[in-house]
């Protein structure tokens, strides 16, 4: 009877509502909503409580396919207690969870789960920044706290006050009566100001809705500068204040497929900052961790990412190699050279170890360099042979082919400081690979063994010198010729001085 009353206004049975599909959830659904990125995606967040009181949260992604609902992704999270706030990131790849005991957690679609972090209060509201790098939590009393995607707290303060920045911003002290915060929302607007400069200025506004009023708007600025609050900007702020570990941890959360430019900019900033400082085990670990975001990512990188950013990251790895060599971290530099597989890096290790007397590692590096040179030369000769053989006729005798192969032979040993044929230079700035940064009091490196005397010279400029010949000496003029030249030189000097004096008198 109730159903007929609801549908009584419909003109025909064809216009009556019908179920097109349905999906039975296994647990109690907390949040169910359509995706804002793809119209055929539904996100469900379910809560399960076991007989022992264990709380499990399940994040599912359901796709609509041919009038059917199919689950494409499921992530189960074991929580310490009941959740009170659940918020999905703007790009819908991260899920923020807050529990009633103040525990905070962030999980992403790559099955990476952060560690639990305790907040100073139990949040009732949470809102992601539009740039997907910050999240704001608050309670009904108006206490607010900012976190990055690694759940590292950020300090804040009002620009009009001289108070010390703190991790909690309390708005209740500005009200006569205790307020009740109902909702928080971000709104970012970029407007170009022609009066100041041609660059767009980005303002981050936060709308606060209190019960029975008022409505407040806060403007979030980053250390007095107007810029987008992206991950690379926060990394720069971390480095400016000395929080290098937080900057590296934030770098590891950036997705190369979605934000490749931001990831590369953050990586370059961190590596440049750490290489300028003296090397110690802590900074060495941070450099390895930072470069590992590309060489050892959480998920495999796509071919387009490797093609676009591979050369730039490779240059940063070379800088790290020379930084290790400069501070005599030889074994790790050797392992890094094996990963990079470049001839000049092994020759640098060979020359350096030879100068300090480490013959074993010098020999190993030289053998590795010869192996790389031989492989590159054999590959190039193989290509040339294949192209030339295609021009021959099919009746070439086996003897001629054997003679052609015998002419190739084994390539000669590499001359010190000589490089194999390299590809065409890339149109970008490469870091310096010279050893000018070595401390002179520790070691002095020489690229190439130059002859100590003229007796060791066996050839020069293409003219051969007999073995039994005496070394060349500086030619000397006869004494009479020298005296005449000296007198002539003195007469010229006197004439010039006289002319200069006459010019001075004329003035």
XYZ file of C-alpha atoms in Angstrom:
507
model
C 0.000 0.000 0.000
C 2.840 2.378 0.870
C 4.605 1.605 -2.415
C 1.472 2.329 -4.453
C 1.073 5.690 -2.728
C 4.616 6.695 -3.628
C 4.159 5.777 -7.306
C 0.588 7.037 -7.714
C 1.761 10.188 -9.506
C 3.355 8.171 -12.361
C 1.308 8.064 -15.553
C 2.088 4.484 -16.608
C 3.901 1.387 -15.493
C 6.718 2.166 -17.882
C 7.556 5.327 -15.918
C 7.716 3.552 -12.573
C 11.196 3.221 -10.997
C 12.926 -0.106 -11.457
C 16.103 -1.551 -10.037
C 18.761 -1.877 -12.728
C 21.379 -3.530 -10.504
C 22.189 -4.127 -6.863
C 25.194 -5.099 -4.761
C 25.160 -6.789 -1.368
C 27.865 -5.554 0.998
C 29.492 -8.030 3.340
C 29.832 -5.604 6.264
C 28.216 -2.452 7.596
C 28.705 0.353 5.025
C 29.937 3.656 6.453
C 30.412 5.648 3.231
C 29.068 4.932 -0.265
C 29.514 7.517 -3.035
C 30.167 7.869 -6.748
C 33.602 8.794 -8.017
C 34.124 12.382 -9.141
C 36.753 11.234 -11.673
C 34.964 8.336 -13.385
C 31.149 8.149 -13.504
C 31.049 4.339 -13.517
C 33.067 3.924 -10.288
C 31.564 3.575 -6.810
C 33.585 3.758 -3.587
C 32.367 1.857 -0.542
C 33.853 1.935 2.949
C 32.625 -0.830 5.242
C 33.225 -1.614 8.884
C 33.516 -5.086 10.369
C 33.602 -5.893 14.082
C 34.650 -9.407 15.062
C 33.541 -11.368 18.116
C 36.779 -10.401 19.854
C 36.094 -6.717 19.284
C 38.616 -6.227 16.460
C 37.646 -3.455 14.069
C 38.404 -3.883 10.365
C 37.783 -1.252 7.724
C 37.375 -2.352 4.107
C 37.806 0.041 1.206
C 36.274 -1.296 -2.021
C 36.141 0.124 -5.534
C 33.162 -1.132 -7.543
C 32.852 -0.658 -11.291
C 29.634 -0.663 -13.303
C 30.042 -3.007 -16.286
C 27.189 -3.986 -18.568
C 24.484 -3.383 -15.937
C 26.492 -5.284 -13.326
C 28.559 -4.251 -10.324
C 32.030 -5.789 -10.128
C 34.564 -5.244 -7.363
C 37.927 -4.226 -8.843
C 39.880 -3.314 -5.696
C 39.650 -4.229 -2.011
C 41.872 -3.049 0.844
C 41.327 -4.250 4.417
C 42.722 -2.243 7.327
C 42.883 -3.401 10.934
C 42.136 -0.442 13.205
C 42.875 -0.065 16.921
C 39.321 1.152 17.600
C 36.209 2.484 15.857
C 36.709 5.086 13.107
C 35.212 8.524 13.560
C 36.313 10.309 10.361
C 36.907 8.850 6.891
C 37.958 11.060 3.978
C 39.008 10.207 0.416
C 41.711 12.284 -1.277
C 41.011 14.634 -4.204
C 42.609 12.206 -6.672
C 40.770 9.289 -5.023
C 43.954 7.301 -4.532
C 44.421 7.953 -0.794
C 42.121 7.281 2.142
C 42.445 9.105 5.458
C 41.077 7.450 8.596
C 40.806 8.885 12.103
C 39.772 6.797 15.116
C 38.038 7.804 18.322
C 41.267 7.420 20.295
C 43.061 9.998 18.122
C 44.870 7.487 15.893
C 45.428 8.648 12.309
C 46.126 6.519 9.245
C 46.554 7.047 5.486
C 46.301 4.218 2.931
C 46.623 4.406 -0.844
C 45.620 2.309 -3.837
C 49.119 0.814 -4.067
C 48.517 -1.035 -0.766
C 50.913 1.247 1.066
C 49.777 1.948 4.609
C 51.349 4.576 6.819
C 52.127 4.091 10.478
C 49.563 5.124 13.069
C 50.046 8.648 14.404
C 48.412 10.049 17.524
C 46.805 13.466 17.315
C 46.423 15.798 20.275
C 42.619 15.661 20.050
C 39.895 13.432 18.645
C 38.932 14.855 15.250
C 35.375 15.166 14.037
C 36.119 16.749 10.645
C 38.752 16.193 7.972
C 39.343 17.924 4.651
C 41.997 17.315 1.986
C 43.776 20.214 0.330
C 42.988 20.422 -3.425
C 46.660 19.782 -4.267
C 46.444 16.404 -2.487
C 49.471 17.009 -0.265
C 47.900 18.331 2.960
C 45.001 17.274 5.134
C 43.324 19.350 7.821
C 41.614 17.828 10.849
C 39.487 19.643 13.384
C 37.089 19.044 16.229
C 33.875 20.787 17.194
C 35.713 23.208 19.505
C 37.617 24.770 16.612
C 41.007 23.175 17.223
C 42.760 22.501 13.913
C 45.886 20.655 12.883
C 47.639 20.184 9.512
C 49.406 17.031 8.309
C 51.196 16.112 5.114
C 50.686 12.809 3.284
C 53.234 11.115 5.571
C 51.255 12.298 8.631
C 54.030 14.638 9.727
C 52.461 17.578 11.608
C 52.942 21.080 10.239
C 53.222 24.134 12.461
C 51.059 27.186 11.868
C 50.333 30.611 13.317
C 48.448 33.782 12.459
C 50.524 36.274 10.508
C 49.253 39.194 12.596
C 50.563 37.644 15.813
C 54.107 37.231 17.090
C 53.394 33.944 18.823
C 55.522 30.866 18.343
C 54.232 28.489 15.644
C 52.558 25.389 17.036
C 51.088 22.213 15.622
C 47.573 23.045 16.915
C 45.697 26.198 15.938
C 42.943 26.948 18.471
C 40.137 29.206 17.259
C 38.020 28.950 20.407
C 40.087 31.662 22.138
C 38.713 34.224 19.662
C 35.068 33.550 20.621
C 33.217 34.834 23.638
C 31.200 31.643 23.870
C 32.255 28.118 23.021
C 31.685 27.644 19.244
C 30.626 24.469 17.476
C 32.382 23.897 14.164
C 30.130 22.075 11.713
C 32.031 21.991 8.427
C 35.353 22.951 6.790
C 35.908 23.325 3.038
C 38.845 24.322 0.844
C 38.600 26.662 -2.113
C 41.626 27.627 -4.159
C 41.457 30.387 -6.751
C 44.292 31.515 -9.016
C 44.111 35.090 -10.277
C 46.806 36.913 -12.191
C 47.771 40.335 -10.893
C 49.018 42.573 -13.699
C 50.020 45.330 -11.286
C 52.575 43.179 -9.463
C 53.938 40.765 -12.065
C 52.873 38.427 -14.816
C 52.943 35.300 -12.638
C 49.672 33.983 -11.229
C 49.199 34.259 -7.494
C 47.523 31.398 -5.709
C 45.398 31.930 -2.640
C 44.252 29.037 -0.469
C 41.038 29.854 1.370
C 39.437 27.728 4.047
C 35.724 28.156 4.762
C 34.631 27.493 8.358
C 30.962 27.011 9.151
C 29.963 27.324 12.812
C 26.616 26.427 14.350
C 24.327 29.485 14.352
C 27.138 31.471 12.771
C 29.437 33.005 12.091
C 30.948 31.973 8.758
C 34.719 32.488 8.767
C 37.275 32.385 5.971
C 40.973 31.809 6.594
C 43.687 32.400 4.028
C 46.576 29.950 4.169
C 49.968 31.312 3.107
C 53.280 29.467 2.938
C 55.908 31.401 4.926
C 54.704 34.723 3.616
C 54.829 33.703 -0.068
C 51.906 33.169 -2.403
C 52.296 29.862 -4.195
C 50.546 26.582 -4.693
C 50.876 24.184 -1.797
C 52.211 21.307 -3.867
C 54.544 18.609 -2.618
C 57.681 20.228 -4.049
C 56.865 23.493 -2.260
C 56.473 21.668 1.046
C 59.760 19.839 0.402
C 61.491 23.197 -0.052
C 59.995 24.444 3.194
C 61.161 21.331 5.020
C 64.705 21.830 3.732
C 64.652 25.533 4.600
C 63.885 24.660 8.215
C 66.270 21.690 8.409
C 63.718 18.854 8.365
C 65.489 16.763 5.727
C 64.070 13.408 6.811
C 60.499 14.698 6.548
C 61.281 15.994 3.055
C 62.578 12.594 1.936
C 59.572 10.799 3.417
C 57.247 13.158 1.565
C 59.141 12.485 -1.669
C 58.471 8.758 -1.338
C 54.707 9.365 -1.398
C 54.711 11.209 -4.752
C 53.462 9.164 -7.687
C 55.727 9.420 -10.745
C 52.920 8.514 -13.141
C 50.599 11.259 -11.908
C 53.070 13.927 -10.718
C 56.331 13.207 -12.497
C 57.441 16.840 -12.702
C 56.770 17.420 -9.003
C 58.630 14.231 -8.083
C 61.661 15.171 -10.205
C 61.767 18.721 -8.835
C 61.596 17.434 -5.257
C 64.304 14.839 -5.911
C 66.642 17.394 -7.477
C 66.144 19.779 -4.564
C 66.872 17.118 -1.942
C 69.947 15.702 -3.704
C 71.408 19.168 -4.300
C 70.822 20.113 -0.664
C 72.472 16.977 0.740
C 75.458 16.960 -1.632
C 76.418 20.456 -0.519
C 76.810 19.178 3.046
C 79.626 16.961 4.376
C 78.836 13.286 3.988
C 77.988 11.193 7.046
C 76.101 7.901 7.463
C 72.797 9.687 8.113
C 72.986 11.868 4.990
C 74.260 8.937 2.964
C 71.195 6.936 3.966
C 68.919 9.846 3.053
C 70.518 10.141 -0.395
C 70.037 6.422 -1.022
C 66.458 6.646 0.177
C 65.713 9.644 -2.033
C 67.175 8.084 -5.190
C 65.359 4.859 -4.333
C 62.037 6.550 -5.092
C 62.952 6.129 -8.780
C 65.377 3.194 -8.898
C 63.402 1.117 -6.381
C 59.810 2.412 -6.570
C 56.804 1.002 -4.798
C 55.266 0.051 -8.118
C 56.923 -0.406 -11.534
C 57.364 2.802 -13.499
C 55.832 3.128 -16.927
C 57.936 3.403 -20.081
C 56.858 6.997 -20.617
C 58.111 7.976 -17.156
C 61.475 6.298 -17.719
C 61.832 7.942 -21.115
C 60.951 11.413 -19.838
C 62.723 11.510 -16.474
C 65.320 8.726 -16.709
C 68.191 10.901 -17.963
C 67.694 13.558 -15.292
C 67.598 11.011 -12.474
C 70.634 9.292 -13.997
C 72.562 12.566 -13.735
C 71.632 12.843 -10.067
C 72.912 9.309 -9.484
C 76.231 10.290 -11.093
C 76.511 13.225 -8.720
C 75.910 10.888 -5.810
C 78.630 8.575 -7.147
C 81.243 11.341 -7.217
C 80.100 12.489 -3.782
C 80.773 8.994 -2.440
C 84.145 8.871 -4.162
C 85.086 12.259 -2.789
C 84.584 10.995 0.767
C 86.298 7.634 0.061
C 83.164 5.479 0.300
C 84.684 3.218 -2.324
C 82.679 0.007 -2.022
C 79.323 1.751 -2.278
C 80.594 3.884 -5.159
C 81.705 0.704 -6.939
C 78.268 -0.888 -6.487
C 76.600 2.267 -7.775
C 78.891 2.252 -10.819
C 77.822 -1.337 -11.506
C 74.189 -0.219 -11.500
C 74.889 2.734 -13.803
C 77.210 0.718 -16.116
C 79.304 3.597 -17.426
C 82.920 3.371 -18.519
C 84.130 6.697 -17.118
C 82.840 5.935 -13.622
C 84.957 2.783 -13.372
C 87.971 4.671 -14.715
C 87.447 7.297 -12.020
C 87.466 4.556 -9.383
C 90.552 2.998 -10.978
C 92.538 6.244 -11.001
C 91.493 7.165 -7.488
C 92.231 3.751 -5.976
C 95.544 3.640 -7.835
C 96.567 6.960 -6.321
C 95.778 5.853 -2.760
C 97.302 2.383 -3.145
C 94.126 0.276 -3.231
C 95.339 -2.046 -5.984
C 92.595 -4.671 -5.627
C 89.707 -2.294 -6.210
C 91.686 -0.432 -8.878
C 92.212 -3.667 -10.808
C 88.559 -4.674 -10.431
C 87.403 -1.280 -11.694
C 89.791 -1.451 -14.658
C 88.528 -4.910 -15.603
C 84.954 -3.684 -15.410
C 85.791 -0.675 -17.585
C 87.460 -2.931 -20.172
C 84.408 -5.174 -20.143
C 82.101 -2.229 -20.826
C 84.374 -0.924 -23.581
C 84.623 -4.351 -25.196
C 80.853 -4.831 -25.127
C 80.244 -1.388 -26.641
C 82.896 -1.868 -29.339
C 81.671 -5.361 -30.188
C 78.116 -4.093 -30.463
C 79.174 -1.285 -32.793
C 81.354 -3.614 -34.881
C 78.512 -6.127 -35.065
C 76.200 -3.459 -36.433
C 78.765 -2.356 -39.027
C 79.473 -5.947 -40.065
C 75.792 -6.719 -40.485
C 75.273 -3.636 -42.634
C 78.306 -4.377 -44.802
C 77.468 -8.052 -45.193
C 74.107 -7.110 -46.622
C 75.931 -5.531 -49.584
C 77.885 -8.691 -50.386
C 76.568 -11.252 -52.811
C 75.547 -14.704 -51.687
C 78.584 -16.401 -53.287
C 81.216 -14.910 -50.923
C 83.632 -17.616 -49.899
C 84.144 -18.723 -46.310
C 87.835 -17.803 -46.574
C 87.070 -14.153 -47.224
C 84.647 -14.075 -44.304
C 87.301 -15.594 -42.029
C 89.837 -12.972 -43.126
C 87.337 -10.205 -42.467
C 86.724 -11.514 -38.957
C 90.446 -11.837 -38.245
C 90.947 -8.160 -39.031
C 88.575 -7.142 -36.271
C 90.601 -8.713 -33.485
C 90.417 -7.806 -29.803
C 90.117 -4.076 -29.087
C 93.159 -2.487 -27.440
C 93.277 -1.711 -23.756
C 91.698 1.637 -22.881
C 94.043 4.566 -22.551
C 93.694 6.394 -19.260
C 91.168 9.196 -19.421
C 89.861 8.022 -22.813
C 86.199 7.278 -23.357
C 84.419 4.876 -25.700
C 82.221 6.268 -28.442
C 79.373 8.032 -26.701
C 75.932 8.802 -28.117
C 74.977 12.265 -29.226
C 74.859 14.773 -26.358
C 71.507 15.432 -24.802
C 70.062 18.904 -24.886
C 70.217 19.556 -21.178
C 72.675 20.650 -18.545
C 74.689 17.797 -17.114
C 76.396 18.013 -13.730
C 80.150 18.255 -13.577
C 81.881 14.901 -13.270
C 85.374 16.234 -12.513
C 87.063 15.643 -9.208
C 87.759 19.285 -8.451
C 85.884 18.986 -5.188
C 88.363 16.595 -3.578
C 90.156 17.811 -0.490
C 93.787 18.481 -1.293
C 94.942 17.389 2.138
C 93.471 13.928 1.644
C 94.385 12.932 -1.893
C 95.259 14.478 -5.234
C 93.960 12.719 -8.325
C 95.681 12.680 -11.711
C 93.855 11.639 -14.879
C 96.504 9.945 -16.971
C 100.173 9.209 -16.375
C 102.189 11.978 -18.030
C 105.909 11.337 -18.816
C 108.278 12.618 -16.155
C 111.135 13.449 -18.547
C 111.856 13.758 -22.229
C 113.630 10.396 -22.265
C 110.312 8.606 -21.846
C 108.846 10.239 -24.955
C 108.842 7.797 -27.873
C 106.622 9.749 -30.270
C 105.341 13.263 -30.591
C 103.154 14.912 -33.215
C 103.630 11.995 -35.600
C 107.451 12.292 -35.876
C 109.323 9.261 -34.536
C 112.479 9.747 -32.464
C 115.299 7.186 -32.649
C 115.822 5.187 -29.510
C 119.569 5.968 -29.279
C 119.167 9.663 -29.916
C 120.055 12.160 -27.240
C 117.243 14.208 -25.743
C 116.614 17.536 -27.344
C 118.057 20.590 -25.582
C 117.105 24.233 -25.742
C 118.857 25.992 -28.673
C 121.362 28.716 -27.679
C 122.567 31.715 -29.751
C 126.248 32.747 -29.879
C 127.470 35.307 -27.368
C 128.147 38.009 -30.001
C 124.637 37.734 -31.380
C 123.170 38.002 -27.912
C 125.202 41.143 -27.148
C 124.117 42.860 -30.361
C 120.495 42.022 -29.702
C 120.715 43.391 -26.164
C 122.236 46.687 -27.374
C 119.559 47.049 -30.027
C 116.879 46.383 -27.421
C 118.306 49.067 -25.105
C 118.358 51.662 -27.917
C 114.710 50.959 -28.670
C 113.751 51.350 -25.029
C 115.578 54.700 -24.756
C 113.919 56.042 -27.878
C 110.493 55.075 -26.538
C 111.129 56.736 -23.175
C 112.204 59.963 -24.878
C 109.079 60.073 -26.970
C 106.937 59.572 -23.900
C 108.655 62.479 -22.095
C 108.068 64.819 -25.063
C 104.412 63.874 -25.077
C 104.127 64.648 -21.358
C 105.769 68.077 -21.856
C 103.404 68.902 -24.714
C 100.445 68.203 -22.437
